[in-house]
GROMACS .gro file of C-alpha atoms in nm:
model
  374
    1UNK     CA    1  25.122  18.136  19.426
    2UNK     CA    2  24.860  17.878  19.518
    3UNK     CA    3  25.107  17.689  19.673
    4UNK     CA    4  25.275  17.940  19.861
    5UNK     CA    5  24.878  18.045  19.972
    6UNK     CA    6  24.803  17.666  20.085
    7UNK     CA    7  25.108  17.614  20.258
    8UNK     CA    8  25.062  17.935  20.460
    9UNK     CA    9  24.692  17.832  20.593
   10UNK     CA   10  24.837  17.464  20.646
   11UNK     CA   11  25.107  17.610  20.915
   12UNK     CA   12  24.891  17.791  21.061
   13UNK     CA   13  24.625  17.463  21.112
   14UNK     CA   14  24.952  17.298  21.252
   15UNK     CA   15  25.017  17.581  21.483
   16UNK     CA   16  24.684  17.550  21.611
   17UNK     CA   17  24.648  17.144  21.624
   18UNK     CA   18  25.017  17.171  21.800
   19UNK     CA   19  24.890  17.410  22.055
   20UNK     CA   20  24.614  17.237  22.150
   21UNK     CA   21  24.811  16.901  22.180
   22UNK     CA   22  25.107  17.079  22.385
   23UNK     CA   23  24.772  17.213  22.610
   24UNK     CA   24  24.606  16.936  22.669
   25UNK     CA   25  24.856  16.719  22.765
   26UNK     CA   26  24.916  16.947  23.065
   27UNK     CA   27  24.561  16.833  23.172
   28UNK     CA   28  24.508  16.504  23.049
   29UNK     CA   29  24.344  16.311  23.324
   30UNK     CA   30  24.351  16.012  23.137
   31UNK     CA   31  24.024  15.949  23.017
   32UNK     CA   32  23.935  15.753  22.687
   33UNK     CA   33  23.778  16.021  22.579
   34UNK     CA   34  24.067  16.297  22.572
   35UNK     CA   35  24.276  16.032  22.462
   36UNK     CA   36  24.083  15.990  22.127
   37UNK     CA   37  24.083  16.369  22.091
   38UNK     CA   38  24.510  16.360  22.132
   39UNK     CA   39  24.450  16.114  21.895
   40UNK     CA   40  24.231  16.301  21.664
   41UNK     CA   41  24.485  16.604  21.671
   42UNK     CA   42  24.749  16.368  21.599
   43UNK     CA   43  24.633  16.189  21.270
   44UNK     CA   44  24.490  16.573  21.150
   45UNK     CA   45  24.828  16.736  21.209
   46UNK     CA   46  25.022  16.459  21.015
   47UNK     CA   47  24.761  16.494  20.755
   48UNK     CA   48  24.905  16.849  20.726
   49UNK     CA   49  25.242  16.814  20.740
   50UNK     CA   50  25.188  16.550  20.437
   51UNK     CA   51  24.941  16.781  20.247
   52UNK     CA   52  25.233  17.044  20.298
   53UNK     CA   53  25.478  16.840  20.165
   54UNK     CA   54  25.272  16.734  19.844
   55UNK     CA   55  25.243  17.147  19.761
   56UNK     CA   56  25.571  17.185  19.792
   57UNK     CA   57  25.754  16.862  19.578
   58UNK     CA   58  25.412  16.887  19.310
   59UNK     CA   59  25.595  16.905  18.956
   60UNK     CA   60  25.927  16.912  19.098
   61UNK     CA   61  26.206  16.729  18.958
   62UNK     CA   62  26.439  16.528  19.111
   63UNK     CA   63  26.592  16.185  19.189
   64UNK     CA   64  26.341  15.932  19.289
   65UNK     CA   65  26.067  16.250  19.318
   66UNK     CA   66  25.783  16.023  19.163
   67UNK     CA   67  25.830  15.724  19.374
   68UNK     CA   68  25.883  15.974  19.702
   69UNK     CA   69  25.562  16.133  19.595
   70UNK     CA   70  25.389  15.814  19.514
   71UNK     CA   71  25.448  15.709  19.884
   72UNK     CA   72  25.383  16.032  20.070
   73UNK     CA   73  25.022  16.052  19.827
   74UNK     CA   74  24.992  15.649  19.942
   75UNK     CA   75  25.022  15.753  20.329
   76UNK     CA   76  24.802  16.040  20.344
   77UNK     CA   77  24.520  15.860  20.150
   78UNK     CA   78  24.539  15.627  20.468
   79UNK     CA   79  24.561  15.919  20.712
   80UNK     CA   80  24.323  16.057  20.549
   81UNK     CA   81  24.048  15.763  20.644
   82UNK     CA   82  24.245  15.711  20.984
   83UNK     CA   83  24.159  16.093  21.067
   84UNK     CA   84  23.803  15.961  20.995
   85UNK     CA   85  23.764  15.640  21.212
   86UNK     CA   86  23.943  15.879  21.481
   87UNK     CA   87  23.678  16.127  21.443
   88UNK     CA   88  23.385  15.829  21.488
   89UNK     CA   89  23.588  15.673  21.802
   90UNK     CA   90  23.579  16.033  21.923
   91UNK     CA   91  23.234  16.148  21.897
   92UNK     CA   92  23.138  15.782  22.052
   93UNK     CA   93  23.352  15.828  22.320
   94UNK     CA   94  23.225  16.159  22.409
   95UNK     CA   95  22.881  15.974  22.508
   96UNK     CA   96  22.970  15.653  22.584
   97UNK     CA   97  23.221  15.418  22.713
   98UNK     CA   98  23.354  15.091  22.530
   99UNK     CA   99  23.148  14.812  22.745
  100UNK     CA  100  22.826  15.059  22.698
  101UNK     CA  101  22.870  15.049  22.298
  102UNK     CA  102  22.734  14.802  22.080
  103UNK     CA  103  23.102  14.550  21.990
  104UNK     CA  104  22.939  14.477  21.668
  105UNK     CA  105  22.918  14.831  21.565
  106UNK     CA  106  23.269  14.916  21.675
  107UNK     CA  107  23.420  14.613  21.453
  108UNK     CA  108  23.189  14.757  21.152
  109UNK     CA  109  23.343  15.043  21.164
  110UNK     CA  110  23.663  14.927  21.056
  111UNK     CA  111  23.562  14.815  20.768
  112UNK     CA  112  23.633  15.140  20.532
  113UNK     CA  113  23.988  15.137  20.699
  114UNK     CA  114  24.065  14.799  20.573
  115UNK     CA  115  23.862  14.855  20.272
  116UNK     CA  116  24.046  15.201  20.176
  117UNK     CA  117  24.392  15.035  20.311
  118UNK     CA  118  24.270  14.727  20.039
  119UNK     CA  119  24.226  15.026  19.757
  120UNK     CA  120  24.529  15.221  19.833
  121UNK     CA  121  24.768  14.904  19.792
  122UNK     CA  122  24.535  14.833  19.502
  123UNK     CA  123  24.660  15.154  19.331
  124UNK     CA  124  25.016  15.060  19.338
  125UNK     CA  125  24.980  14.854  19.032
  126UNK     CA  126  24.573  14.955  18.913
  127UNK     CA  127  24.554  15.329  18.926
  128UNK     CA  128  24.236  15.424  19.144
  129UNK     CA  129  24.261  15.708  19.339
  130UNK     CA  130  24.596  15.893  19.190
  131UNK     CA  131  24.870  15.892  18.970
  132UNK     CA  132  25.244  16.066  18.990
  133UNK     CA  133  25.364  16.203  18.634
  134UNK     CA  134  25.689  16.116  18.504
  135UNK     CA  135  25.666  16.553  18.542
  136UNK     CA  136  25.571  16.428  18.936
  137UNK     CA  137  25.241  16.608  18.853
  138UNK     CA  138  24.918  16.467  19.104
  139UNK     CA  139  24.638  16.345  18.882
  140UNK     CA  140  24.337  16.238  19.011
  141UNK     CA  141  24.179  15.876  18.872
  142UNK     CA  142  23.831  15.814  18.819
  143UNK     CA  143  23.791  15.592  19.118
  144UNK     CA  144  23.904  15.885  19.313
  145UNK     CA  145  23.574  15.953  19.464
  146UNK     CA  146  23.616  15.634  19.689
  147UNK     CA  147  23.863  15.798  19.891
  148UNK     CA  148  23.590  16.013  20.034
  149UNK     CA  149  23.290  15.726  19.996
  150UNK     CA  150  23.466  15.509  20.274
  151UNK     CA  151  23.509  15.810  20.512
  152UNK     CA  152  23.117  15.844  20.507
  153UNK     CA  153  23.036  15.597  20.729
  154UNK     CA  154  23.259  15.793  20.997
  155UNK     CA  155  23.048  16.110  20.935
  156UNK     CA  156  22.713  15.993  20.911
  157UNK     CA  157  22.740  15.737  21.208
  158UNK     CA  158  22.845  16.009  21.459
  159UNK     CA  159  22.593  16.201  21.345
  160UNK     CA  160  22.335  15.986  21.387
  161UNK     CA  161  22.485  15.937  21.736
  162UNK     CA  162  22.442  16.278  21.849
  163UNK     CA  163  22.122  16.333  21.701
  164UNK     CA  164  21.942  16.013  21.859
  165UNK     CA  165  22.104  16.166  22.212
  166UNK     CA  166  21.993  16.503  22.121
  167UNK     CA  167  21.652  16.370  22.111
  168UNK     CA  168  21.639  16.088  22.356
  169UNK     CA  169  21.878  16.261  22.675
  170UNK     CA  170  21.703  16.394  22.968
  171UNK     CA  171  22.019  16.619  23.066
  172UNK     CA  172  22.042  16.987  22.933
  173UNK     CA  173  22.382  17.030  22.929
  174UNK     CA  174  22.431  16.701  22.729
  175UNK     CA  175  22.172  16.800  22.481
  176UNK     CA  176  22.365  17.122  22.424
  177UNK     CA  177  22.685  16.889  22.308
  178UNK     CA  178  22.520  16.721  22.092
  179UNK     CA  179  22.366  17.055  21.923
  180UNK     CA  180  22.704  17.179  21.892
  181UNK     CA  181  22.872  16.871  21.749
  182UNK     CA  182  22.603  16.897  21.537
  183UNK     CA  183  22.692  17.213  21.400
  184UNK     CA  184  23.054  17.135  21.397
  185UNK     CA  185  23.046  16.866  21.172
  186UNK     CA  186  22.884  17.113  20.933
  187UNK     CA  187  23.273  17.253  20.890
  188UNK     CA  188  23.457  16.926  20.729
  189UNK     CA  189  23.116  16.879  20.531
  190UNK     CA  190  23.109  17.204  20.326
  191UNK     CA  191  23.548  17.164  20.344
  192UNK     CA  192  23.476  16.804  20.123
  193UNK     CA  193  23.221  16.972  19.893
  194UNK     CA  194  23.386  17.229  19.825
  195UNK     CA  195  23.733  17.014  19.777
  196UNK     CA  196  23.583  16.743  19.588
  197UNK     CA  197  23.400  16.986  19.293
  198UNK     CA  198  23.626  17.208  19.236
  199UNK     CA  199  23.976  17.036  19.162
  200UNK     CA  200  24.310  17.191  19.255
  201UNK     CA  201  24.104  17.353  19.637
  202UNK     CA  202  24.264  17.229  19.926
  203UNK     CA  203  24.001  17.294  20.251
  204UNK     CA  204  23.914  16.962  20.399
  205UNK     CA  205  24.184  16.975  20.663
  206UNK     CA  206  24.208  17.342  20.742
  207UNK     CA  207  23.786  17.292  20.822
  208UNK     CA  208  23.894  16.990  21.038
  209UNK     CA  209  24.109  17.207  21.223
  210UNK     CA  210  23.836  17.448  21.308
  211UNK     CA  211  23.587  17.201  21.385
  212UNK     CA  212  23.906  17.080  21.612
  213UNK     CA  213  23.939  17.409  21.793
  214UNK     CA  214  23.548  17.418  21.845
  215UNK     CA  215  23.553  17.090  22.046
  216UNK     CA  216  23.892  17.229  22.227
  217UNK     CA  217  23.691  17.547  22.359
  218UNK     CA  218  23.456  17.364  22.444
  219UNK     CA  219  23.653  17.152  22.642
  220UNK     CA  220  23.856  17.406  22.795
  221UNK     CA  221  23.466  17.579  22.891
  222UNK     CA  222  23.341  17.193  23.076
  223UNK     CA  223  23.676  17.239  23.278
  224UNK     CA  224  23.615  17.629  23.383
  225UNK     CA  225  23.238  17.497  23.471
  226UNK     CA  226  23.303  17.142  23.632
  227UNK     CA  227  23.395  17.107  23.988
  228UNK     CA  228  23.694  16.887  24.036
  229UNK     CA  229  23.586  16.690  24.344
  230UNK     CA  230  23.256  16.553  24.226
  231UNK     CA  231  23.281  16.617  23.867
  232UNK     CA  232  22.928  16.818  23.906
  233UNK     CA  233  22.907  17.193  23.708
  234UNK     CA  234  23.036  17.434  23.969
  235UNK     CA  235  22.939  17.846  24.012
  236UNK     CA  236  23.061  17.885  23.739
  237UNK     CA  237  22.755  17.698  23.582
  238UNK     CA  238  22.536  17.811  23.773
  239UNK     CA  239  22.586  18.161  23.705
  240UNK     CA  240  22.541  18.051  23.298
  241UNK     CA  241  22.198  17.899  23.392
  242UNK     CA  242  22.074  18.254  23.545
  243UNK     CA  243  22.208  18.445  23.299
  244UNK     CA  244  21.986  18.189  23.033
  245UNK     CA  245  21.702  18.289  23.278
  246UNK     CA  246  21.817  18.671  23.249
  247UNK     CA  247  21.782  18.597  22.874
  248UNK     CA  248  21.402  18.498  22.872
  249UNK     CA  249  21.537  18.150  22.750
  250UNK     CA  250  21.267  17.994  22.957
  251UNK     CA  251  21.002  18.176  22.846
  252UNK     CA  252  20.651  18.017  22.907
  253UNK     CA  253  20.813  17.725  23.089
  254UNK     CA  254  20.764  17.675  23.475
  255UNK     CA  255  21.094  17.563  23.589
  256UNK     CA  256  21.260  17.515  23.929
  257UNK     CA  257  21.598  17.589  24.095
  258UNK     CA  258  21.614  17.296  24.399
  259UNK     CA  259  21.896  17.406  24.650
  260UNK     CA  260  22.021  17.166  24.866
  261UNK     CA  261  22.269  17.194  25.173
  262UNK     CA  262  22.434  16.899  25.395
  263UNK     CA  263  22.342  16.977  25.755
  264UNK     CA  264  22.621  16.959  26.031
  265UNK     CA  265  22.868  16.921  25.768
  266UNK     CA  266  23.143  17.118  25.937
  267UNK     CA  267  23.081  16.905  26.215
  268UNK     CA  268  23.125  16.636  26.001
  269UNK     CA  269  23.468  16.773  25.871
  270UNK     CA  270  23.575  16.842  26.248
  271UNK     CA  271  23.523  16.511  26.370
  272UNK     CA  272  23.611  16.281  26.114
  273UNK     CA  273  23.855  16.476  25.880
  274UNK     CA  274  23.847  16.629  25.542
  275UNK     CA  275  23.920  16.350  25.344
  276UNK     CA  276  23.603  16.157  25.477
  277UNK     CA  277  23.411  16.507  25.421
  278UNK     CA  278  23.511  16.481  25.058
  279UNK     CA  279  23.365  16.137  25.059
  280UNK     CA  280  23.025  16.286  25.152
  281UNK     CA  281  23.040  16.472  24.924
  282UNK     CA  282  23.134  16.279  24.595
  283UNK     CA  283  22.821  16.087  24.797
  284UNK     CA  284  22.580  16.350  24.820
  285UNK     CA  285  22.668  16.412  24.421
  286UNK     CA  286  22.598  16.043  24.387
  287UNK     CA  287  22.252  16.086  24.488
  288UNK     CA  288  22.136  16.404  24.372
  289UNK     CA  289  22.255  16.255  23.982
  290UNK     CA  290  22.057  15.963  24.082
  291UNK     CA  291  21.767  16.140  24.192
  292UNK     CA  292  21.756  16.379  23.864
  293UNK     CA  293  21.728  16.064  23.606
  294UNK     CA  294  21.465  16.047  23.398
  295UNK     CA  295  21.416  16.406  23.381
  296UNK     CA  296  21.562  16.729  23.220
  297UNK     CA  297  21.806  16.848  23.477
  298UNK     CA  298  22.128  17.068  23.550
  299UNK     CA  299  22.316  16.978  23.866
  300UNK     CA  300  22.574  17.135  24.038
  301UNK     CA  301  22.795  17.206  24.350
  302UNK     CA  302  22.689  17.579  24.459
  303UNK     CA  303  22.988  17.602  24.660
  304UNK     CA  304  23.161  17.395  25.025
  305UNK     CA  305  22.826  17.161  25.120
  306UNK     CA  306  22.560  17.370  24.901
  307UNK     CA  307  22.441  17.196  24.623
  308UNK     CA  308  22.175  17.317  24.341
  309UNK     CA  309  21.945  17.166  24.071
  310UNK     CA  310  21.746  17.349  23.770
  311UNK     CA  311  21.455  17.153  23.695
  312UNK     CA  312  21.128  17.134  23.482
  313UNK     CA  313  20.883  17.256  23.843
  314UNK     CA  314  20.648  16.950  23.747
  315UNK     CA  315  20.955  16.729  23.835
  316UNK     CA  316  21.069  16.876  24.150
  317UNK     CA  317  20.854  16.698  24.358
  318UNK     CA  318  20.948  16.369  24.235
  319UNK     CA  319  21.304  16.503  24.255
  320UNK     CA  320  21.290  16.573  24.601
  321UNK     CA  321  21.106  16.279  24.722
  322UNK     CA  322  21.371  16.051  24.584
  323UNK     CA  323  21.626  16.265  24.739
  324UNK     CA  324  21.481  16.201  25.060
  325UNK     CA  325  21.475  15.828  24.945
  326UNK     CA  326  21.762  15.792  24.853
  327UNK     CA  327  21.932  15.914  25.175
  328UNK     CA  328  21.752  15.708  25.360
  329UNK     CA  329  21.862  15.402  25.210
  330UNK     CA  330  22.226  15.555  25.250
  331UNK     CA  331  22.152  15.555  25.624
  332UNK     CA  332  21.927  15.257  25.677
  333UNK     CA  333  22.296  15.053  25.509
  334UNK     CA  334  22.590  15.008  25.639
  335UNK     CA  335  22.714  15.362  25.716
  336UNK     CA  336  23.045  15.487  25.806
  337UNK     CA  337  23.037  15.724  26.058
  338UNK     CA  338  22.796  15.976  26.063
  339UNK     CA  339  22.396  15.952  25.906
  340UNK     CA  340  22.347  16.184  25.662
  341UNK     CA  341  22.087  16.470  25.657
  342UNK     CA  342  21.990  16.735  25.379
  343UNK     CA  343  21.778  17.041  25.375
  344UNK     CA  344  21.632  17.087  25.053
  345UNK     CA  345  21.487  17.444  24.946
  346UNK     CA  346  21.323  17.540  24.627
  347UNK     CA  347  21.160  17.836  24.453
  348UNK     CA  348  20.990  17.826  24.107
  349UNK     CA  349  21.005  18.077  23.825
  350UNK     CA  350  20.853  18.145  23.491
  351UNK     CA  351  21.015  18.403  23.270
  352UNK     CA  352  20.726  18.572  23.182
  353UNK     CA  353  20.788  18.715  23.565
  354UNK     CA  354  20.862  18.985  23.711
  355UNK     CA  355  21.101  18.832  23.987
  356UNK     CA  356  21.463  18.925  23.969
  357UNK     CA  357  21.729  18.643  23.970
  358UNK     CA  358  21.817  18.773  24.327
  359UNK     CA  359  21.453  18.654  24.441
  360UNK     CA  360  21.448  18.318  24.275
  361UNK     CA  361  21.777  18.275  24.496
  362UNK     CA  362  21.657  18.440  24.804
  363UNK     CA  363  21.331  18.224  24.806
  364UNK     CA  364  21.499  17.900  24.737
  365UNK     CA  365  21.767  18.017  24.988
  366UNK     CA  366  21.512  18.098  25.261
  367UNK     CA  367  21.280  17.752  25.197
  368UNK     CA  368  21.615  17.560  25.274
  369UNK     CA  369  21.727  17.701  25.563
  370UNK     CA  370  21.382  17.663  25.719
  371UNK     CA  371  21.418  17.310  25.647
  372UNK     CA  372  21.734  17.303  25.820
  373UNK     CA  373  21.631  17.459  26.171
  374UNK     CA  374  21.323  17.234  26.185
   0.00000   0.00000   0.00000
């Protein structure tokens, strides 16, 4: 019966993993960093399908069934560490880039994969981790604890990761990430516990998957909320941010939205074509990212040449001024075609307020288009 009851939840984990796979590679854009999650999904759904096949052939009979089951336990005890050093190169990529990580680190985490793939070859001849009955029964060794010591390293490093982020990053929406990997990792955590006291439990991989499908909602949410052109949260965002506001979530806090809007732009568009429009753009999103570092920030593309920033209101000054700075030294360079000008509007908000979300908009929509007929 336990089998039976295993097997069932392990199908469904595959369902899931495969759907997500199938999914994603509809929208892969190529970056490292959905890579390592195809590659995540990968080693965790051929940890399943060998978990599977261990219910089904445990204390079954037939020819060459201990040495079949000897290699299948052999190859998911390496999975099983390979899902792991996935799950590091994932979280790292999710914050940083290759040439921005510390090389050292990256070859020190490889260590438990040789190590374990050391132990595993180790057991062929000096039981360790398992053994196979001449019944094909599993048995656990008493070095079987190693199996789960070498994975460590790929679940406390990551979450070390995330928390230094969490406490160091100036951006909101980054911060949030972190929070929820955070949590996530929670999932596998309790899944090991669980599996590793109480013998003959099999929820390690079925937690994985949910962590998994977390990360994959998540993911699915940054594309609803991210604006293709320049990669900037879109509406979509924005509307999140008010309804936080709505929500009293900045309570006590002076804060400011910071709307900005490219003047002449159709002109722009008219003269020298959409594809140099776009350009302006991607530039204008260049500057305003620029402009926000250092602080606590949420920037966006409103919608066509509209552009909007939530901000801490003691930093929208400084904000603004480098704004203005930084387009300047875009014009006073070598510049393509037309200068570029920006109004810039803003209106400030507490949520111990009375104002409605329609008159932090209006405001900040009214201050920038009286910069704009100046």
């Amino acid at each position: 019966m336990a089998e039976i009851l295993y097997l069932q939840v392990n199908i469904v984990g595959m369902i899931i993993i495969y759907i997500m796979i199938r999914n994603q590679q509809t929208i892969e854009n190529g970056t490292d960093r959905q890579k390592a999650f195809r590659y995540l999904n990968y080693s965790v759904l051929f940890v399943l399908i060998l978990d599977s096949v261990m219910w089904c052939i445990d204390g079954k009979k037939f020819l060459f069934s201990k040495e079949i089951y000897w290699c299948l336990a052999s190859i998911y005890y390496f999975f099983h560490c390979l899902a792991g050093l996935m799950w590091y190169v994932y979280i790292s990529k999710f914050f940083y880039q290759w040439k921005k990580q510390n090389k050292w680190l990256l070859l020190f985490m490889h260590i438990p994969m040789i190590l374990n793939t050391i132990l595993i070859l180790l057991n062929v001849k000096y039981p360790l981790y398992f053994t196979i009955g001449e019944d094909a029964v599993y048995a656990r060794e008493r070095f079987f604890m190693l199996s789960f010591l070498v994975v460590i390293p790929y679940i406390v490093v990551p979450f070390l990761q995330c928390l230094r982020v969490y406490r160091t990053s100036d951006n909101i929406l980054e911060r949030k990430d972190c929070a929820l990997i955070l949590k996530i990792q929670i999932l596998p955590v309790i899944g090991v516990i669980i599996q590793v006291l109480i013998y003959g439990i099999s929820l390690i991989w079925i937690c994985q998957v949910l962590a998994l499908l977390c990360f994959f909602i998540n993911f699915q949410n940054k594309i609803i909320s991210m604006d293709p052109l320049t990669q900037l949260n879109n509406r979509y965002q924005f509307n999140v941010c008010l309804q936080s506001i709505d929500k009293g979530l900045t309570k006590g806090e002076m804060n400011s939205i910071i709307f900005i809007d490219i003047d002449k732009f159709k002109g722009i568009n008219d003269r020298f074509g959409h594809v140099f429009g776009d350009r302006i753009l991607i530039q204008v999103s260049d500057i305003l990212v620029s402009a926000c570092k250092g602080n606590e920030t949420i920037v966006g593309r409103f919608g066509g040449d509209e552009f909007y920033i939530f901000c801490k209101q003691l930093a929208k000054d400084k904000i603004i001024g480098r704004i203005n700075r930084y387009v300047q030294d875009y014009n006073g360079g070598d510049v393509e075609g037309a200068e570029l000008s920006l109004s810039i509007g803003s209106s400030d908000f507490n949520g111990k307020e009375r104002k409605t979300l329609e008159d932090i908009l209006e405001l900040a929509d009214k201050a920038m288009y009286k910069n704009k007929i100046k």
